[in-house]
Amino acid sequence: MLRAMRSAASGMKAPQLSLDTIANNLANVNTTAFKRSRLGFEDLLYQTLSPATGGNGEAGRPVALQIGHGSRPVDNERIYSQGDTDVTGNPLDLLIEGNGFFQVTRPDGTTGYTRDGSFRLDSDGRLVTPQGFVVQPEITIPDDTVSVAISSDGRVVIEQAGVPGSTEVGQILVARFTNPAGLTAEGRNLVRESVASGTAQIGTPGSLGFGGISQGSLERSNVEVVEEMIHMIVAQRAFEVNSKAIQSADEMMRTASAIRSA
C-alpha cells in the first residue's frame, strides 16, 4: 500500500508538470514564431518479485512478476513545425519558410538564434530585433532610403532618394541545426546552441537544407488551442485518478490498522 501511495504521488507530479507546459503554450499562442513544447515521461524502476524462468512444466514462469514505482518527466521537447503565415506588409517583417533561424548578437556578445523576423531599425540604421539585438551579418539601412526589398535568398536591396537604380546593402544568412529540439530556450524569442543541438550550420536562405525568406510576413505560433485544451483535460483526469489511488491506499491502510487494533 505504501508502494501504491508513492507511485500515485509520482503520477500526480507528472500531470502537474504537464499542465505547467500546457499553460506556457497557451500563454504564447499569440507570440510570433513561438514553438510549442511537449513533456515526455518514463516509467521508474521495477521491483521483481518473481523472475521469468522460461522453463517448462510447473517450475517454468513465462512472465515475470514485476511491480512498477510510478513515472517521472524525462524531457520537454520543443516542436519546430511551421506556424501559419501572417501577412503584415511591413518590409522589415521576415518569415523563414522551412528550416532555419535568424542570427542575432546577444548582450554578452554571443550569438542567439530566433525564428521571430519582426525586425526594426535602431538609431544607427542597423537591422535589430524588438529587444534591440543586432541581426548578424550586420545590415545598415541609410537614412535616405525610400524602399527596401529583401529577396527569398536574403539579399537586401534598397532605393535611395536622388540616387538612380538600386543598391545591395547586405545579405541575410540563416542557421540550421542537426537537432533543433536540443536548442536551449533563453526567453525573448531566443534560443542558443547546446551540445545536444549540434553546431550551427550557416547558409544562404533557399539553398539546400535552408528555408527561404518571405518579406512582409511573420510566422505565427504553432500552438493549437483545441489540442492544448484536450491535453489539459487529460492531465486533469490523470491527476484526479492518481489522487483517488492515494485515497484508496489510505483507506486500505486504515482498514488494516483497524483490524489489527481489534
PDB file of C-alpha atoms in Angstrom:
ATOM      1  CA  MET A   1       0.000   0.000   0.000  1.00  0.00           C
ATOM      2  CA  LEU A   2       2.914   2.316   0.707  1.00  0.00           C
ATOM      3  CA  ARG A   3       4.280   1.461  -2.729  1.00  0.00           C
ATOM      4  CA  ALA A   4       0.933   2.366  -4.276  1.00  0.00           C
ATOM      5  CA  MET A   5       0.893   5.712  -2.496  1.00  0.00           C
ATOM      6  CA  ARG A   6       4.413   6.597  -3.672  1.00  0.00           C
ATOM      7  CA  SER A   7       3.660   5.532  -7.244  1.00  0.00           C
ATOM      8  CA  ALA A   8       0.434   7.542  -7.294  1.00  0.00           C
ATOM      9  CA  ALA A   9       2.243  10.550  -5.813  1.00  0.00           C
ATOM     10  CA  SER A  10       4.744  10.476  -8.685  1.00  0.00           C
ATOM     11  CA  GLY A  11       1.756  10.135 -11.015  1.00  0.00           C
ATOM     12  CA  MET A  12       0.328  13.357  -9.574  1.00  0.00           C
ATOM     13  CA  LYS A  13       3.563  15.261 -10.155  1.00  0.00           C
ATOM     14  CA  ALA A  14       3.668  14.203 -13.813  1.00  0.00           C
ATOM     15  CA  PRO A  15       0.353  15.811 -14.904  1.00  0.00           C
ATOM     16  CA  GLN A  16       1.142  18.834 -12.738  1.00  0.00           C
ATOM     17  CA  LEU A  17       4.297  19.491 -14.793  1.00  0.00           C
ATOM     18  CA  SER A  18       2.359  18.668 -17.946  1.00  0.00           C
ATOM     19  CA  LEU A  19      -0.194  21.334 -17.029  1.00  0.00           C
ATOM     20  CA  ASP A  20       2.638  23.841 -16.495  1.00  0.00           C
ATOM     21  CA  THR A  21       3.850  23.125 -20.042  1.00  0.00           C
ATOM     22  CA  ILE A  22       0.338  23.411 -21.483  1.00  0.00           C
ATOM     23  CA  ALA A  23      -0.212  26.727 -19.687  1.00  0.00           C
ATOM     24  CA  ASN A  24       3.016  28.118 -21.146  1.00  0.00           C
ATOM     25  CA  ASN A  25       1.971  27.003 -24.635  1.00  0.00           C
ATOM     26  CA  LEU A  26      -1.420  28.708 -24.295  1.00  0.00           C
ATOM     27  CA  ALA A  27       0.164  31.859 -22.863  1.00  0.00           C
ATOM     28  CA  ASN A  28       2.258  32.135 -26.037  1.00  0.00           C
ATOM     29  CA  VAL A  29      -0.474  31.407 -28.567  1.00  0.00           C
ATOM     30  CA  ASN A  30      -0.008  34.941 -29.974  1.00  0.00           C
ATOM     31  CA  THR A  31       3.794  35.083 -29.627  1.00  0.00           C
ATOM     32  CA  THR A  32       5.468  35.466 -33.019  1.00  0.00           C
ATOM     33  CA  ALA A  33       7.121  32.230 -34.218  1.00  0.00           C
ATOM     34  CA  PHE A  34       6.677  30.537 -30.815  1.00  0.00           C
ATOM     35  CA  LYS A  35       7.170  26.764 -30.861  1.00  0.00           C
ATOM     36  CA  ARG A  36       5.056  24.672 -28.529  1.00  0.00           C
ATOM     37  CA  SER A  37       6.606  22.225 -26.075  1.00  0.00           C
ATOM     38  CA  ARG A  38       5.654  18.649 -25.292  1.00  0.00           C
ATOM     39  CA  LEU A  39       6.539  16.992 -21.991  1.00  0.00           C
ATOM     40  CA  GLY A  40       7.784  13.401 -22.167  1.00  0.00           C
ATOM     41  CA  PHE A  41       7.630  10.807 -19.373  1.00  0.00           C
ATOM     42  CA  GLU A  42       9.226   7.486 -18.488  1.00  0.00           C
ATOM     43  CA  ASP A  43       8.377   4.764 -16.008  1.00  0.00           C
ATOM     44  CA  LEU A  44      10.552   4.260 -12.941  1.00  0.00           C
ATOM     45  CA  LEU A  45      12.448   1.177 -11.752  1.00  0.00           C
ATOM     46  CA  TYR A  46      10.561  -2.078 -11.299  1.00  0.00           C
ATOM     47  CA  GLN A  47      10.720  -4.426  -8.341  1.00  0.00           C
ATOM     48  CA  THR A  48      10.938  -8.043  -9.493  1.00  0.00           C
ATOM     49  CA  LEU A  49       9.005 -10.228  -7.075  1.00  0.00           C
ATOM     50  CA  SER A  50       9.327 -13.334  -9.217  1.00  0.00           C
ATOM     51  CA  PRO A  51      11.590 -13.558 -12.303  1.00  0.00           C
ATOM     52  CA  ALA A  52      10.627 -15.286 -15.536  1.00  0.00           C
ATOM     53  CA  THR A  53      12.445 -18.610 -15.818  1.00  0.00           C
ATOM     54  CA  GLY A  54      11.353 -19.653 -19.279  1.00  0.00           C
ATOM     55  CA  GLY A  55      11.253 -23.288 -18.250  1.00  0.00           C
ATOM     56  CA  ASN A  56       8.653 -25.980 -18.936  1.00  0.00           C
ATOM     57  CA  GLY A  57       6.218 -27.556 -16.517  1.00  0.00           C
ATOM     58  CA  GLU A  58       5.248 -26.345 -13.079  1.00  0.00           C
ATOM     59  CA  ALA A  59       8.646 -24.746 -12.418  1.00  0.00           C
ATOM     60  CA  GLY A  60       8.528 -22.551 -15.510  1.00  0.00           C
ATOM     61  CA  ARG A  61       7.372 -18.933 -15.451  1.00  0.00           C
ATOM     62  CA  PRO A  62       6.911 -17.429 -18.926  1.00  0.00           C
ATOM     63  CA  VAL A  63       6.221 -13.958 -17.484  1.00  0.00           C
ATOM     64  CA  ALA A  64       7.943 -12.221 -14.575  1.00  0.00           C
ATOM     65  CA  LEU A  65       6.058 -10.701 -11.662  1.00  0.00           C
ATOM     66  CA  GLN A  66       7.187  -7.065 -11.504  1.00  0.00           C
ATOM     67  CA  ILE A  67       5.729  -4.059  -9.729  1.00  0.00           C
ATOM     68  CA  GLY A  68       6.420  -0.525 -11.001  1.00  0.00           C
ATOM     69  CA  HIS A  69       7.144   2.557  -8.927  1.00  0.00           C
ATOM     70  CA  GLY A  70       5.453   5.322 -10.895  1.00  0.00           C
ATOM     71  CA  SER A  71       6.648   7.793 -13.518  1.00  0.00           C
ATOM     72  CA  ARG A  72       8.750  10.904 -13.932  1.00  0.00           C
ATOM     73  CA  PRO A  73       9.307  13.598 -16.603  1.00  0.00           C
ATOM     74  CA  VAL A  74      12.249  12.878 -18.888  1.00  0.00           C
ATOM     75  CA  ASP A  75      12.293  15.758 -21.394  1.00  0.00           C
ATOM     76  CA  ASN A  76      10.457  18.837 -22.620  1.00  0.00           C
ATOM     77  CA  GLU A  77      10.707  18.714 -26.396  1.00  0.00           C
ATOM     78  CA  ARG A  78      10.102  21.838 -28.462  1.00  0.00           C
ATOM     79  CA  ILE A  79       8.190  21.079 -31.670  1.00  0.00           C
ATOM     80  CA  TYR A  80       9.590  23.028 -34.642  1.00  0.00           C
ATOM     81  CA  SER A  81       6.712  22.605 -37.051  1.00  0.00           C
ATOM     82  CA  GLN A  82       5.938  25.569 -39.311  1.00  0.00           C
ATOM     83  CA  GLY A  83       3.431  28.082 -37.934  1.00  0.00           C
ATOM     84  CA  ASP A  84       0.779  29.821 -40.026  1.00  0.00           C
ATOM     85  CA  THR A  85       1.702  32.873 -42.098  1.00  0.00           C
ATOM     86  CA  ASP A  86       0.618  36.347 -41.016  1.00  0.00           C
ATOM     87  CA  VAL A  87       0.878  38.817 -43.917  1.00  0.00           C
ATOM     88  CA  THR A  88       1.738  42.250 -42.487  1.00  0.00           C
ATOM     89  CA  GLY A  89       3.017  44.209 -45.481  1.00  0.00           C
ATOM     90  CA  ASN A  90       5.848  45.635 -43.355  1.00  0.00           C
ATOM     91  CA  PRO A  91       9.069  45.449 -45.449  1.00  0.00           C
ATOM     92  CA  LEU A  92      11.137  44.650 -42.336  1.00  0.00           C
ATOM     93  CA  ASP A  93       8.950  41.698 -41.310  1.00  0.00           C
ATOM     94  CA  LEU A  94      10.575  38.473 -42.473  1.00  0.00           C
ATOM     95  CA  LEU A  95       9.385  34.869 -42.398  1.00  0.00           C
ATOM     96  CA  ILE A  96      11.538  31.768 -42.849  1.00  0.00           C
ATOM     97  CA  GLU A  97       9.675  29.244 -44.983  1.00  0.00           C
ATOM     98  CA  GLY A  98      11.211  25.978 -43.856  1.00  0.00           C
ATOM     99  CA  ASN A  99      14.270  25.149 -41.804  1.00  0.00           C
ATOM    100  CA  GLY A 100      16.450  27.847 -40.265  1.00  0.00           C
ATOM    101  CA  PHE A 101      16.966  30.605 -37.711  1.00  0.00           C
ATOM    102  CA  PHE A 102      17.963  34.257 -37.882  1.00  0.00           C
ATOM    103  CA  GLN A 103      21.220  35.086 -36.090  1.00  0.00           C
ATOM    104  CA  VAL A 104      21.449  37.932 -33.584  1.00  0.00           C
ATOM    105  CA  THR A 105      24.083  39.240 -31.184  1.00  0.00           C
ATOM    106  CA  ARG A 106      23.093  38.850 -27.519  1.00  0.00           C
ATOM    107  CA  PRO A 107      24.069  41.426 -24.851  1.00  0.00           C
ATOM    108  CA  ASP A 108      27.039  39.282 -23.744  1.00  0.00           C
ATOM    109  CA  GLY A 109      28.403  39.215 -27.303  1.00  0.00           C
ATOM    110  CA  THR A 110      27.425  35.617 -28.047  1.00  0.00           C
ATOM    111  CA  THR A 111      25.151  34.563 -30.882  1.00  0.00           C
ATOM    112  CA  GLY A 112      21.474  33.837 -30.306  1.00  0.00           C
ATOM    113  CA  TYR A 113      19.002  32.359 -32.759  1.00  0.00           C
ATOM    114  CA  THR A 114      15.372  33.221 -33.412  1.00  0.00           C
ATOM    115  CA  ARG A 115      12.517  32.465 -35.779  1.00  0.00           C
ATOM    116  CA  ASP A 116      10.934  35.840 -34.982  1.00  0.00           C
ATOM    117  CA  GLY A 117      11.527  38.063 -38.002  1.00  0.00           C
ATOM    118  CA  SER A 118       9.741  41.197 -36.760  1.00  0.00           C
ATOM    119  CA  PHE A 119      12.777  43.421 -37.229  1.00  0.00           C
ATOM    120  CA  ARG A 120      13.241  47.170 -36.664  1.00  0.00           C
ATOM    121  CA  LEU A 121      15.886  49.808 -37.352  1.00  0.00           C
ATOM    122  CA  ASP A 122      17.890  51.276 -34.462  1.00  0.00           C
ATOM    123  CA  SER A 123      19.255  54.844 -34.275  1.00  0.00           C
ATOM    124  CA  ASP A 124      22.222  53.818 -36.424  1.00  0.00           C
ATOM    125  CA  GLY A 125      20.034  52.292 -39.111  1.00  0.00           C
ATOM    126  CA  ARG A 126      21.006  48.716 -38.208  1.00  0.00           C
ATOM    127  CA  LEU A 127      18.543  45.864 -38.527  1.00  0.00           C
ATOM    128  CA  VAL A 128      17.621  44.743 -34.982  1.00  0.00           C
ATOM    129  CA  THR A 129      15.035  42.677 -33.104  1.00  0.00           C
ATOM    130  CA  PRO A 130      12.313  44.382 -30.985  1.00  0.00           C
ATOM    131  CA  GLN A 131      14.635  43.856 -27.981  1.00  0.00           C
ATOM    132  CA  GLY A 132      17.479  45.685 -29.757  1.00  0.00           C
ATOM    133  CA  PHE A 133      19.622  42.643 -30.636  1.00  0.00           C
ATOM    134  CA  VAL A 134      21.581  43.311 -33.836  1.00  0.00           C
ATOM    135  CA  VAL A 135      20.970  40.912 -36.721  1.00  0.00           C
ATOM    136  CA  GLN A 136      24.076  39.101 -37.979  1.00  0.00           C
ATOM    137  CA  PRO A 137      25.590  39.639 -40.500  1.00  0.00           C
ATOM    138  CA  GLU A 138      25.063  43.302 -39.661  1.00  0.00           C
ATOM    139  CA  ILE A 139      22.932  45.231 -42.158  1.00  0.00           C
ATOM    140  CA  THR A 140      22.637  49.026 -42.150  1.00  0.00           C
ATOM    141  CA  ILE A 141      19.914  50.935 -43.984  1.00  0.00           C
ATOM    142  CA  PRO A 142      20.855  54.567 -44.868  1.00  0.00           C
ATOM    143  CA  ASP A 143      18.638  57.461 -43.719  1.00  0.00           C
ATOM    144  CA  ASP A 144      17.682  58.467 -47.269  1.00  0.00           C
ATOM    145  CA  THR A 145      16.290  55.036 -48.152  1.00  0.00           C
ATOM    146  CA  VAL A 146      12.866  55.167 -49.772  1.00  0.00           C
ATOM    147  CA  SER A 147      12.292  51.407 -50.251  1.00  0.00           C
ATOM    148  CA  VAL A 148      13.725  48.125 -49.016  1.00  0.00           C
ATOM    149  CA  ALA A 149      13.429  44.844 -50.922  1.00  0.00           C
ATOM    150  CA  ILE A 150      14.602  41.548 -49.451  1.00  0.00           C
ATOM    151  CA  SER A 151      14.709  38.585 -51.816  1.00  0.00           C
ATOM    152  CA  SER A 152      13.959  34.954 -50.936  1.00  0.00           C
ATOM    153  CA  ASP A 153      17.706  34.257 -50.812  1.00  0.00           C
ATOM    154  CA  GLY A 154      18.286  37.043 -48.251  1.00  0.00           C
ATOM    155  CA  ARG A 155      19.755  39.807 -50.452  1.00  0.00           C
ATOM    156  CA  VAL A 156      18.830  43.268 -49.122  1.00  0.00           C
ATOM    157  CA  VAL A 157      18.392  45.853 -51.895  1.00  0.00           C
ATOM    158  CA  ILE A 158      17.423  49.496 -51.319  1.00  0.00           C
ATOM    159  CA  GLU A 159      16.495  52.552 -53.325  1.00  0.00           C
ATOM    160  CA  GLN A 160      17.709  55.951 -52.113  1.00  0.00           C
ATOM    161  CA  ALA A 161      16.318  59.392 -52.747  1.00  0.00           C
ATOM    162  CA  GLY A 162      18.181  61.120 -55.582  1.00  0.00           C
ATOM    163  CA  VAL A 163      20.212  58.009 -56.433  1.00  0.00           C
ATOM    164  CA  PRO A 164      19.325  56.242 -59.692  1.00  0.00           C
ATOM    165  CA  GLY A 165      18.910  52.484 -59.634  1.00  0.00           C
ATOM    166  CA  SER A 166      19.099  50.187 -56.620  1.00  0.00           C
ATOM    167  CA  THR A 167      21.900  49.266 -54.238  1.00  0.00           C
ATOM    168  CA  GLU A 168      22.557  45.975 -52.440  1.00  0.00           C
ATOM    169  CA  VAL A 169      23.479  46.715 -48.809  1.00  0.00           C
ATOM    170  CA  GLY A 170      23.760  43.259 -47.294  1.00  0.00           C
ATOM    171  CA  GLN A 171      22.987  39.562 -47.243  1.00  0.00           C
ATOM    172  CA  ILE A 172      20.904  37.832 -44.589  1.00  0.00           C
ATOM    173  CA  LEU A 173      22.193  34.373 -43.687  1.00  0.00           C
ATOM    174  CA  VAL A 174      20.315  31.742 -41.707  1.00  0.00           C
ATOM    175  CA  ALA A 175      21.470  28.958 -39.412  1.00  0.00           C
ATOM    176  CA  ARG A 176      20.233  25.413 -39.044  1.00  0.00           C
ATOM    177  CA  PHE A 177      20.975  22.611 -36.591  1.00  0.00           C
ATOM    178  CA  THR A 178      21.129  18.839 -36.772  1.00  0.00           C
ATOM    179  CA  ASN A 179      18.836  18.617 -33.715  1.00  0.00           C
ATOM    180  CA  PRO A 180      16.879  21.857 -33.268  1.00  0.00           C
ATOM    181  CA  ALA A 181      14.871  20.277 -30.425  1.00  0.00           C
ATOM    182  CA  GLY A 182      18.133  20.275 -28.447  1.00  0.00           C
ATOM    183  CA  LEU A 183      18.437  24.074 -28.505  1.00  0.00           C
ATOM    184  CA  THR A 184      18.204  25.824 -25.134  1.00  0.00           C
ATOM    185  CA  ALA A 185      15.377  28.355 -24.784  1.00  0.00           C
ATOM    186  CA  GLU A 186      16.543  31.740 -23.471  1.00  0.00           C
ATOM    187  CA  GLY A 187      13.269  33.667 -23.448  1.00  0.00           C
ATOM    188  CA  ARG A 188      12.664  36.820 -25.508  1.00  0.00           C
ATOM    189  CA  ASN A 189      12.078  34.559 -28.543  1.00  0.00           C
ATOM    190  CA  LEU A 190      15.723  33.427 -28.464  1.00  0.00           C
ATOM    191  CA  VAL A 191      17.381  30.029 -28.321  1.00  0.00           C
ATOM    192  CA  ARG A 192      21.057  29.209 -28.002  1.00  0.00           C
ATOM    193  CA  GLU A 193      23.271  26.433 -29.237  1.00  0.00           C
ATOM    194  CA  SER A 194      23.887  23.449 -26.976  1.00  0.00           C
ATOM    195  CA  VAL A 195      25.807  20.190 -27.065  1.00  0.00           C
ATOM    196  CA  ALA A 196      22.582  18.367 -27.897  1.00  0.00           C
ATOM    197  CA  SER A 197      21.647  20.654 -30.808  1.00  0.00           C
ATOM    198  CA  GLY A 198      24.986  20.377 -32.571  1.00  0.00           C
ATOM    199  CA  THR A 199      26.986  23.219 -34.110  1.00  0.00           C
ATOM    200  CA  ALA A 200      25.188  25.861 -36.148  1.00  0.00           C
ATOM    201  CA  GLN A 201      25.453  25.448 -39.918  1.00  0.00           C
ATOM    202  CA  ILE A 202      25.290  28.792 -41.718  1.00  0.00           C
ATOM    203  CA  GLY A 203      23.968  29.151 -45.233  1.00  0.00           C
ATOM    204  CA  THR A 204      22.084  31.205 -47.788  1.00  0.00           C
ATOM    205  CA  PRO A 205      18.278  31.179 -47.463  1.00  0.00           C
ATOM    206  CA  GLY A 206      16.667  28.932 -50.048  1.00  0.00           C
ATOM    207  CA  SER A 207      19.775  26.825 -50.599  1.00  0.00           C
ATOM    208  CA  LEU A 208      19.861  23.085 -49.909  1.00  0.00           C
ATOM    209  CA  GLY A 209      18.620  22.406 -46.365  1.00  0.00           C
ATOM    210  CA  PHE A 210      17.796  26.061 -45.605  1.00  0.00           C
ATOM    211  CA  GLY A 211      14.367  27.706 -45.732  1.00  0.00           C
ATOM    212  CA  GLY A 212      13.747  30.697 -47.951  1.00  0.00           C
ATOM    213  CA  ILE A 213      12.744  34.184 -46.764  1.00  0.00           C
ATOM    214  CA  SER A 214       9.372  35.808 -47.374  1.00  0.00           C
ATOM    215  CA  GLN A 215       9.282  39.608 -46.959  1.00  0.00           C
ATOM    216  CA  GLY A 216       6.277  41.351 -45.468  1.00  0.00           C
ATOM    217  CA  SER A 217       5.118  38.335 -43.461  1.00  0.00           C
ATOM    218  CA  LEU A 218       5.589  36.835 -39.986  1.00  0.00           C
ATOM    219  CA  GLU A 219       5.342  33.301 -38.683  1.00  0.00           C
ATOM    220  CA  ARG A 220       2.591  32.762 -36.132  1.00  0.00           C
ATOM    221  CA  SER A 221       2.825  30.473 -33.116  1.00  0.00           C
ATOM    222  CA  ASN A 222       2.319  26.784 -33.911  1.00  0.00           C
ATOM    223  CA  VAL A 223       0.210  26.282 -30.758  1.00  0.00           C
ATOM    224  CA  GLU A 224      -3.188  24.708 -31.482  1.00  0.00           C
ATOM    225  CA  VAL A 225      -5.590  25.892 -28.763  1.00  0.00           C
ATOM    226  CA  VAL A 226      -8.052  22.993 -29.165  1.00  0.00           C
ATOM    227  CA  GLU A 227      -5.264  20.421 -28.960  1.00  0.00           C
ATOM    228  CA  GLU A 228      -3.836  22.051 -25.837  1.00  0.00           C
ATOM    229  CA  MET A 229      -7.280  22.075 -24.227  1.00  0.00           C
ATOM    230  CA  ILE A 230      -7.573  18.325 -24.855  1.00  0.00           C
ATOM    231  CA  HIS A 231      -4.159  17.762 -23.281  1.00  0.00           C
ATOM    232  CA  MET A 232      -5.268  19.883 -20.322  1.00  0.00           C
ATOM    233  CA  ILE A 233      -8.333  17.688 -19.760  1.00  0.00           C
ATOM    234  CA  VAL A 234      -6.208  14.527 -19.967  1.00  0.00           C
ATOM    235  CA  ALA A 235      -3.723  15.945 -17.437  1.00  0.00           C
ATOM    236  CA  GLN A 236      -6.543  16.925 -15.092  1.00  0.00           C
ATOM    237  CA  ARG A 237      -8.120  13.470 -15.251  1.00  0.00           C
ATOM    238  CA  ALA A 238      -4.749  11.789 -14.678  1.00  0.00           C
ATOM    239  CA  PHE A 239      -4.222  13.963 -11.604  1.00  0.00           C
ATOM    240  CA  GLU A 240      -7.666  13.065 -10.273  1.00  0.00           C
ATOM    241  CA  VAL A 241      -7.217   9.319 -10.844  1.00  0.00           C
ATOM    242  CA  ASN A 242      -3.842   9.281  -9.089  1.00  0.00           C
ATOM    243  CA  SER A 243      -5.296  11.215  -6.167  1.00  0.00           C
ATOM    244  CA  LYS A 244      -8.038   8.567  -5.961  1.00  0.00           C
ATOM    245  CA  ALA A 245      -5.355   5.862  -5.874  1.00  0.00           C
ATOM    246  CA  ILE A 246      -3.716   7.571  -2.898  1.00  0.00           C
ATOM    247  CA  GLN A 247      -7.105   7.846  -1.191  1.00  0.00           C
ATOM    248  CA  SER A 248      -7.831   4.142  -1.811  1.00  0.00           C
ATOM    249  CA  ALA A 249      -4.427   3.087  -0.456  1.00  0.00           C
ATOM    250  CA  ASP A 250      -5.003   5.248   2.612  1.00  0.00           C
ATOM    251  CA  GLU A 251      -8.406   3.638   3.225  1.00  0.00           C
ATOM    252  CA  MET A 252      -6.882   0.173   2.889  1.00  0.00           C
ATOM    253  CA  MET A 253      -4.203   1.059   5.434  1.00  0.00           C
ATOM    254  CA  ARG A 254      -6.853   2.437   7.782  1.00  0.00           C
ATOM    255  CA  THR A 255      -8.873  -0.760   7.471  1.00  0.00           C
ATOM    256  CA  ALA A 256      -5.813  -2.943   8.078  1.00  0.00           C
ATOM    257  CA  SER A 257      -4.888  -0.852  11.105  1.00  0.00           C
ATOM    258  CA  ALA A 258      -8.429  -1.137  12.485  1.00  0.00           C
ATOM    259  CA  ILE A 259      -8.370  -4.932  12.099  1.00  0.00           C
ATOM    260  CA  ARG A 260      -5.079  -5.195  13.981  1.00  0.00           C
ATOM    261  CA  SER A 261      -6.346  -2.897  16.741  1.00  0.00           C
ATOM    262  CA  ALA A 262      -9.449  -5.006  17.116  1.00  0.00           C
TER     263      ALA A 262
END
